[in-house]
Coordinates of C-alpha atoms in Angstrom, one line a residue:
X1 CA 0.0 0.0 0.0
X2 CA 1.4 3.4 -1.0
X3 CA 1.7 6.0 1.8
X4 CA 1.1 9.7 1.8
X5 CA 2.0 12.2 4.5
X6 CA 0.0 15.4 4.9
X7 CA 1.4 18.5 6.6
X8 CA -1.0 21.4 7.5
X9 CA -3.0 22.9 10.3
X10 CA -5.4 20.7 12.2
X11 CA -8.6 21.7 10.5
X12 CA -7.2 21.1 7.1
X13 CA -5.8 17.8 8.1
X14 CA -9.3 16.7 9.1
X15 CA -10.6 17.6 5.7
X16 CA -7.8 15.6 4.1
X17 CA -8.7 12.6 6.2
X18 CA -12.3 12.8 5.1
X19 CA -11.3 13.2 1.5
X20 CA -9.1 10.1 1.6
X21 CA -11.2 8.0 3.9
X22 CA -12.1 5.5 1.2
X23 CA -8.8 5.7 -0.6
X24 CA -6.4 2.8 -1.1
X25 CA -3.6 4.8 0.5
X26 CA -2.2 4.8 4.0
X27 CA -2.5 8.3 5.3
X28 CA -0.3 10.0 8.0
X29 CA -0.8 13.6 9.2
X30 CA 1.5 16.2 10.8
X31 CA 0.9 19.7 12.0
X32 CA 4.5 21.0 11.4
X33 CA 7.4 20.5 9.1
X34 CA 9.7 19.3 11.9
X35 CA 7.1 16.7 12.9
X36 CA 6.9 15.5 9.3
X37 CA 10.7 15.2 9.0
X38 CA 10.8 13.2 12.2
X39 CA 8.4 10.7 10.7
X40 CA 10.1 10.7 7.4
X41 CA 13.4 9.8 9.0
X42 CA 11.8 6.7 10.5
X43 CA 10.1 5.4 7.4
X44 CA 9.7 6.3 3.7
X45 CA 6.6 7.6 2.0
X46 CA 5.5 7.8 -1.6
X47 CA 4.2 11.3 -1.5
X48 CA 4.1 14.4 0.7
X49 CA 1.3 17.0 0.5
X50 CA 2.0 20.2 2.5
X51 CA 0.9 23.8 2.8
X52 CA 3.6 26.3 1.9
X53 CA 3.3 28.2 5.2
X54 CA 3.9 26.0 8.3
X55 CA 4.4 27.2 11.9
X56 CA 8.0 26.3 12.1
X57 CA 9.3 26.5 8.5
X58 CA 8.2 27.5 5.0
X59 CA 7.5 25.1 2.1
X60 CA 10.9 25.6 0.5
X61 CA 12.7 24.5 3.7
X62 CA 10.6 21.4 4.0
X63 CA 10.9 20.6 0.3
X64 CA 14.7 20.8 0.4
X65 CA 14.9 18.6 3.5
X66 CA 12.6 16.0 1.9
X67 CA 14.6 16.0 -1.3
X68 CA 17.7 15.1 0.7
X69 CA 16.0 12.2 2.4
X70 CA 14.1 10.9 -0.5
X71 CA 15.1 12.4 -3.9
X72 CA 12.4 10.6 -5.8
X73 CA 9.4 11.3 -3.5
X74 CA 6.5 13.1 -5.2
X75 CA 5.9 16.5 -3.5
X76 CA 2.8 18.6 -3.8
X77 CA 2.8 22.0 -2.1
X78 CA -0.6 23.8 -1.6
X79 CA -0.8 27.6 -2.0
X80 CA -3.1 30.4 -3.0
X81 CA -2.3 32.8 -5.8
X82 CA -0.8 35.3 -3.3
X83 CA 1.6 32.7 -1.9
X84 CA 2.6 31.7 -5.4
X85 CA 3.4 35.3 -6.4
X86 CA 5.4 35.9 -3.3
X87 CA 7.5 32.8 -3.8
X88 CA 8.0 33.4 -7.5
X89 CA 9.1 37.0 -6.9
X90 CA 11.9 35.9 -4.5
X91 CA 15.0 35.2 -6.7
X92 CA 16.6 32.7 -4.4
X93 CA 13.4 30.6 -4.5
X94 CA 12.7 31.0 -8.2
X95 CA 13.0 27.2 -8.8
X96 CA 11.0 26.2 -5.7
X97 CA 7.6 27.2 -7.0
X98 CA 4.6 25.5 -5.4
X99 CA 1.9 23.4 -7.0
X100 CA -1.4 25.0 -6.0
X101 CA -4.0 22.3 -6.2
X102 CA -7.7 22.8 -5.3
X103 CA -8.0 20.7 -2.2
X104 CA -11.3 19.2 -3.5
X105 CA -9.4 17.8 -6.5
X106 CA -6.6 16.3 -4.4
X107 CA -7.7 12.7 -4.4
X108 CA -7.8 12.6 -8.3
X109 CA -4.6 14.6 -8.6
X110 CA -2.9 12.3 -6.1
X111 CA -4.0 9.2 -8.0
X112 CA -2.6 10.5 -11.3
X113 CA 0.7 11.7 -9.8
X114 CA 1.4 8.4 -8.0
X115 CA 0.4 6.4 -11.1
X116 CA 3.0 8.2 -13.2
X117 CA 6.0 6.7 -11.5
X118 CA 9.5 7.1 -12.8
X119 CA 10.3 6.9 -16.5
X120 CA 12.7 4.2 -17.8
X121 CA 15.6 6.6 -18.2
X122 CA 19.2 5.6 -18.5
X123 CA 21.1 5.7 -15.2
X124 CA 23.6 8.3 -16.5
X125 CA 20.8 10.8 -17.2
X126 CA 19.0 10.2 -13.9
X127 CA 22.3 10.6 -12.1
X128 CA 23.2 13.8 -13.9
X129 CA 19.8 15.3 -13.1
X130 CA 19.8 14.1 -9.5
X131 CA 23.3 15.5 -8.9
X132 CA 22.6 19.0 -10.2
X133 CA 22.8 21.3 -7.2
X134 CA 20.5 23.8 -8.8
X135 CA 18.8 24.7 -12.1
X136 CA 20.8 27.0 -14.4
X137 CA 20.5 30.3 -12.7
X138 CA 21.2 33.8 -13.9
X139 CA 24.9 34.0 -14.6
X140 CA 27.2 37.0 -14.6
X141 CA 26.5 37.6 -18.3
X142 CA 22.7 37.9 -17.8
X143 CA 22.4 39.4 -14.3
X144 CA 23.2 43.0 -15.2
X145 CA 20.5 43.0 -17.9
X146 CA 17.8 41.7 -15.5
X147 CA 18.9 44.0 -12.8
X148 CA 18.5 47.0 -15.1
X149 CA 15.0 45.7 -16.0
X150 CA 14.1 45.1 -12.3
X151 CA 15.2 48.7 -11.5
X152 CA 13.0 50.1 -14.2
X153 CA 16.0 51.6 -15.9
X154 CA 15.6 53.6 -19.2
X155 CA 15.6 51.4 -22.3
X156 CA 18.9 53.1 -23.3
X157 CA 20.5 51.8 -20.1
X158 CA 19.2 48.3 -20.6
X159 CA 20.3 48.3 -24.2
X160 CA 23.8 49.4 -23.1
X161 CA 24.0 46.3 -20.8
X162 CA 22.8 44.0 -23.6
X163 CA 25.4 45.4 -26.1
X164 CA 28.2 44.6 -23.7
X165 CA 27.8 40.9 -24.7
X166 CA 27.9 40.3 -28.5
X167 CA 26.3 36.9 -28.2
X168 CA 23.3 38.2 -26.2
X169 CA 22.9 41.1 -28.6
X170 CA 22.9 38.8 -31.6
X171 CA 20.4 36.5 -30.0
X172 CA 17.9 39.3 -29.3
X173 CA 18.3 40.8 -32.7
X174 CA 17.9 37.3 -34.3
X175 CA 14.5 36.9 -32.5
X176 CA 13.1 40.3 -33.2
X177 CA 14.1 40.1 -36.9
X178 CA 12.4 36.7 -37.2
X179 CA 9.2 36.0 -39.0
X180 CA 7.2 36.0 -35.8
X181 CA 8.1 39.6 -34.9
X182 CA 8.6 40.8 -38.4
X183 CA 10.7 43.9 -37.6
X184 CA 14.0 44.8 -39.2
X185 CA 16.5 46.5 -36.8
X186 CA 20.1 46.3 -35.9
X187 CA 19.6 48.2 -32.7
X188 CA 19.2 46.5 -29.3
X189 CA 17.4 49.6 -28.0
X190 CA 14.9 49.5 -30.8
X191 CA 14.4 45.8 -30.3
X192 CA 13.6 46.0 -26.6
X193 CA 11.4 49.0 -27.2
X194 CA 9.4 46.8 -29.6
X195 CA 9.2 43.6 -27.6
X196 CA 9.0 45.1 -24.1
X197 CA 10.8 44.2 -20.8
X198 CA 8.6 41.1 -20.1
X199 CA 9.5 39.5 -23.4
X200 CA 13.1 40.5 -22.8
X201 CA 13.1 38.6 -19.5
X202 CA 11.6 35.5 -21.2
X203 CA 14.3 35.7 -23.9
X204 CA 17.0 35.8 -21.3
X205 CA 15.6 32.8 -19.5
X206 CA 15.5 30.9 -22.9
X207 CA 19.2 31.7 -23.4
X208 CA 19.9 30.3 -19.9
X209 CA 18.3 27.0 -21.0
X210 CA 20.4 26.8 -24.1
X211 CA 23.5 27.3 -22.0
X212 CA 23.0 23.7 -20.9
X213 CA 24.4 22.6 -24.2
X214 CA 28.1 22.3 -25.1
X215 CA 29.3 25.4 -27.1
X216 CA 29.6 23.4 -30.3
X217 CA 26.0 22.1 -30.1
X218 CA 24.7 25.6 -29.0
X219 CA 26.0 27.1 -32.2
X220 CA 24.5 24.6 -34.7
X221 CA 21.5 25.3 -37.0
X222 CA 19.3 22.6 -35.4
X223 CA 19.6 23.9 -31.9
X224 CA 19.1 27.4 -33.0
X225 CA 15.8 26.2 -34.5
X226 CA 14.8 24.5 -31.2
X227 CA 15.7 27.6 -29.2
X228 CA 13.6 29.8 -31.5
X229 CA 10.7 27.3 -31.4
X230 CA 10.6 27.2 -27.6
X231 CA 10.7 31.0 -27.4
X232 CA 7.9 31.4 -30.0
X233 CA 5.8 28.7 -28.3
X234 CA 6.0 30.7 -25.1
X235 CA 5.0 33.9 -26.9
X236 CA 2.0 32.2 -28.6
X237 CA 1.0 30.6 -25.3
X238 CA 0.7 34.1 -23.8
X239 CA -1.0 35.4 -26.9
X240 CA -3.7 32.7 -26.6
X241 CA -4.2 33.3 -22.9
X242 CA -4.5 37.0 -23.1
X243 CA -6.1 37.6 -26.4
X244 CA -8.5 34.7 -26.7
X245 CA -9.1 33.4 -23.2
X246 CA -8.8 36.8 -21.5
X247 CA -6.6 35.4 -18.8
X248 CA -3.8 37.0 -16.9
X249 CA -0.7 34.8 -17.3
X250 CA 0.2 33.6 -13.8
X251 CA 3.7 32.9 -12.5
X252 CA 2.6 29.2 -12.3
X253 CA 2.4 28.7 -16.0
X254 CA 4.4 31.7 -17.4
X255 CA 7.3 29.6 -18.8
X256 CA 5.3 26.5 -19.8
X257 CA 5.9 27.1 -23.5
X258 CA 9.5 27.9 -22.9
X259 CA 10.2 24.6 -21.0
X260 CA 7.9 22.2 -22.9
X261 CA 10.8 20.6 -24.9
X262 CA 13.6 20.9 -22.2
X263 CA 14.1 17.2 -22.6
X264 CA 15.3 17.7 -26.2
X265 CA 18.1 20.0 -24.8
X266 CA 19.1 17.3 -22.3
X267 CA 19.1 14.6 -25.1
X268 CA 21.3 16.8 -27.2
X269 CA 23.7 17.2 -24.3
X270 CA 23.9 13.4 -23.8
X271 CA 23.7 12.1 -27.4
X272 CA 25.2 15.0 -29.3
X273 CA 25.3 14.8 -33.1
X274 CA 23.5 11.4 -33.2
X275 CA 20.4 13.0 -31.7
X276 CA 20.7 16.2 -33.7
X277 CA 20.6 14.0 -36.8
X278 CA 17.4 12.5 -35.6
X279 CA 15.8 15.9 -35.2
X280 CA 17.0 16.9 -38.7
X281 CA 15.3 13.9 -40.1
X282 CA 12.1 15.0 -38.5
X283 CA 12.6 18.6 -39.8
X284 CA 12.9 17.3 -43.3
X285 CA 10.1 14.7 -43.3
X286 CA 6.8 15.7 -41.7
X287 CA 5.7 12.0 -41.7
X288 CA 8.2 11.1 -39.0
X289 CA 7.3 11.2 -35.4
X290 CA 10.1 12.4 -33.1
X291 CA 8.8 10.6 -30.0
X292 CA 8.4 7.4 -31.8
X293 CA 11.9 7.6 -33.2
X294 CA 13.3 8.3 -29.7
X295 CA 11.4 5.4 -28.3
X296 CA 12.7 3.0 -30.9
X297 CA 16.3 4.2 -30.7
X298 CA 16.7 4.9 -26.9
X299 CA 13.8 3.3 -25.2
X300 CA 12.4 6.6 -23.9
X301 CA 11.2 10.0 -25.1
X302 CA 12.1 13.6 -24.6
X303 CA 8.8 14.3 -22.8
X304 CA 9.7 11.7 -20.3
X305 CA 13.0 13.3 -19.6
X306 CA 11.3 16.8 -19.5
X307 CA 8.9 15.6 -16.9
X308 CA 11.5 13.9 -14.7
X309 CA 13.8 16.9 -14.9
X310 CA 11.1 19.4 -14.0
X311 CA 9.5 17.3 -11.3
X312 CA 12.9 16.8 -9.7
X313 CA 13.2 20.6 -9.4
X314 CA 9.7 20.9 -8.0
X315 CA 8.5 23.0 -11.0
X316 CA 4.8 23.8 -10.9
X317 CA 2.7 20.7 -11.9
X318 CA 1.0 22.5 -14.8
X319 CA 4.4 23.1 -16.4
X320 CA 5.5 19.5 -15.8
X321 CA 2.3 18.3 -17.4
X322 CA 2.7 20.6 -20.4
X323 CA 6.2 19.2 -21.0
X324 CA 5.0 15.6 -20.4
X325 CA 1.9 15.7 -22.5
X326 CA 2.1 18.6 -24.9
X327 CA 1.9 16.2 -27.9
X328 CA -1.5 14.9 -26.7
X329 CA -3.5 17.0 -24.3
X330 CA -6.5 14.6 -24.5
X331 CA -4.6 11.9 -22.6
X332 CA -6.7 10.8 -19.6
X333 CA -3.6 11.2 -17.3
X334 CA -3.6 15.0 -17.8
X335 CA -5.0 17.0 -14.8
X336 CA -4.3 20.5 -16.1
X337 CA -5.8 20.1 -19.5
X338 CA -6.2 23.8 -20.3
X339 CA -2.6 24.8 -20.1
X340 CA -1.5 21.6 -21.7
X341 CA -3.9 22.2 -24.6
X342 CA -2.7 25.9 -24.9
X343 CA 1.0 24.8 -25.1
X344 CA 0.1 22.0 -27.6
X345 CA -1.6 24.6 -29.9
X346 CA 1.2 27.1 -29.3
X347 CA 4.0 24.7 -30.2
X348 CA 2.2 23.6 -33.4
X349 CA 1.7 27.1 -34.7
X350 CA 5.2 28.1 -33.6
X351 CA 6.6 25.2 -35.7
X352 CA 4.3 26.1 -38.6
X353 CA 5.6 29.7 -38.6
X354 CA 9.1 28.4 -38.8
X355 CA 8.3 25.9 -41.6
X356 CA 8.8 22.9 -39.2
X357 CA 5.4 21.3 -39.7
X358 CA 6.6 17.7 -38.9
X359 CA 8.2 18.8 -35.7
X360 CA 4.9 19.5 -33.9
X361 CA 1.8 17.7 -35.0
X362 CA -1.7 19.1 -34.1
X363 CA -4.5 17.4 -32.2
X364 CA -7.5 19.5 -33.2
X365 CA -9.5 18.4 -30.1
X366 CA -7.2 20.7 -28.1
X367 CA -9.2 23.6 -29.3
X368 CA -12.4 22.0 -27.9
X369 CA -10.8 21.7 -24.5
X370 CA -10.1 25.4 -24.2
X371 CA -13.4 26.3 -26.0
X372 CA -11.6 28.1 -28.9
X373 CA -12.7 28.1 -32.5
X374 CA -9.8 26.8 -34.6
X375 CA -10.8 28.7 -37.7
X376 CA -11.1 32.0 -35.8
X377 CA -7.8 31.5 -34.1
X378 CA -6.0 30.6 -37.4
X379 CA -7.5 33.6 -39.1
X380 CA -6.4 36.1 -36.4
X381 CA -3.0 34.4 -36.0
X382 CA -2.3 34.4 -39.7
X383 CA -3.3 38.1 -39.9
X384 CA -1.0 38.9 -37.0
X385 CA 1.9 37.1 -38.8
X386 CA 1.1 38.8 -42.1
X387 CA 0.9 42.2 -40.4
X388 CA 4.3 41.7 -38.6
X389 CA 6.0 40.6 -41.8
X390 CA 4.9 43.6 -43.8

C-alpha cells in the first residue's frame, strides 16, 4: 500500500482525512514541518502534500529537506495565488515554486501523480539530473540585464547592458528580426522598445536554458531552431491566454511554453550529433514522429526526460504536465488540460511559422478543450503574422 504524509494545520488535516477515507492509500498527518521530517526519518513515504506556510518553516525549507532524504518522492505544495506570487518573486526561490491544487481535487490529482512513476531513463541521465545542485541560474552575463529591468532603468541603459555581450545582442536581434516579430532592426534599444521588458526577460531565460548545451551544439543550426521554437511557443501561449481566453498569465504557467521541450536540450547534451541528426530527419520529413523515433532508438522519449527533470526541481505541476503531454492534451492522465492544450496549440503554430510542420503535429481536439474556435484563431493568428511581416 502506498503511503502519503500530509502537513498542514489541524482543521485542514481533518478535511484531508475525510477526502481520503475511502482511498487505497495509508495516510499520515503532521501539523508541522519538523514533525513530518521526524516521521520521514523513520520510514519512507511515496508522497508528501504540504501547505507552503507552516508554523516552524516554509514550504521551501521542507521541500529541500525532503529531497535530501528521498530524492524521488513526489511533492505537492498547496498555496493560494498570493503565496505563489510571493514565492515566484523571490529570486533565491525561483525554482521552488509551489503546485497549488484545489483541495477538492486532491484525491484525483494524487492518484494520477502516484500512477506516473519514474520513466525508464538511463542511469547516467538520472544521475546527472539528481546531482545537479540547482537549475541553471542567472549567470554573470545575464544578471546586469535583468537587474536593469528590475530597477526600471531607461531602455537606453538596458540596451547598453545588452550590447556589452555580443552573443546576447545577436540572440535578441535574431529573435526580433524573425518571421514572428517581423521587424528589421540592428539596434538593441529598438528591439527591446518593440518587444518590451517582459519579453526580454523570457528571452534571457531561454538563453539560460540553451547554456545547458556544449558550445559546439549551441551554435548549430538545429539547436538554434529548437531555441527559437521554444521561445515562439511561449509567446504564442501568452497570446492565446491574453487575447482569446482573456486570462492574466500567472507565474505558475508563465514559462510552460519555454520549457515544454527541455528534454530535447538534455538529449542533445547526452547524445550529441547522433540525436541532432534524428531531429534533422524529422525537420525534413513531416511524416516522421520524433517521440516514436526516440522510443525506438533509446527506449524513452524527450517528454519523459522533461517531466523527470522538471519534477525533480519541483517545478509547478501544470508546467510539468505541459512538458510531459504537450503532444496529446487529450490523454486521460492529464490533470491541467487547459494549459497543456494551450501549449500544444502554441507549439504547433510556432513550428508552422518556422516551416517545421513535422516537428509539432496538431491534435484538433485541443481547441475544444479550451473552447476556442480553430478557424477564428487561425484567421487572427495568420493576420498577425502577415501584419508583422509587412
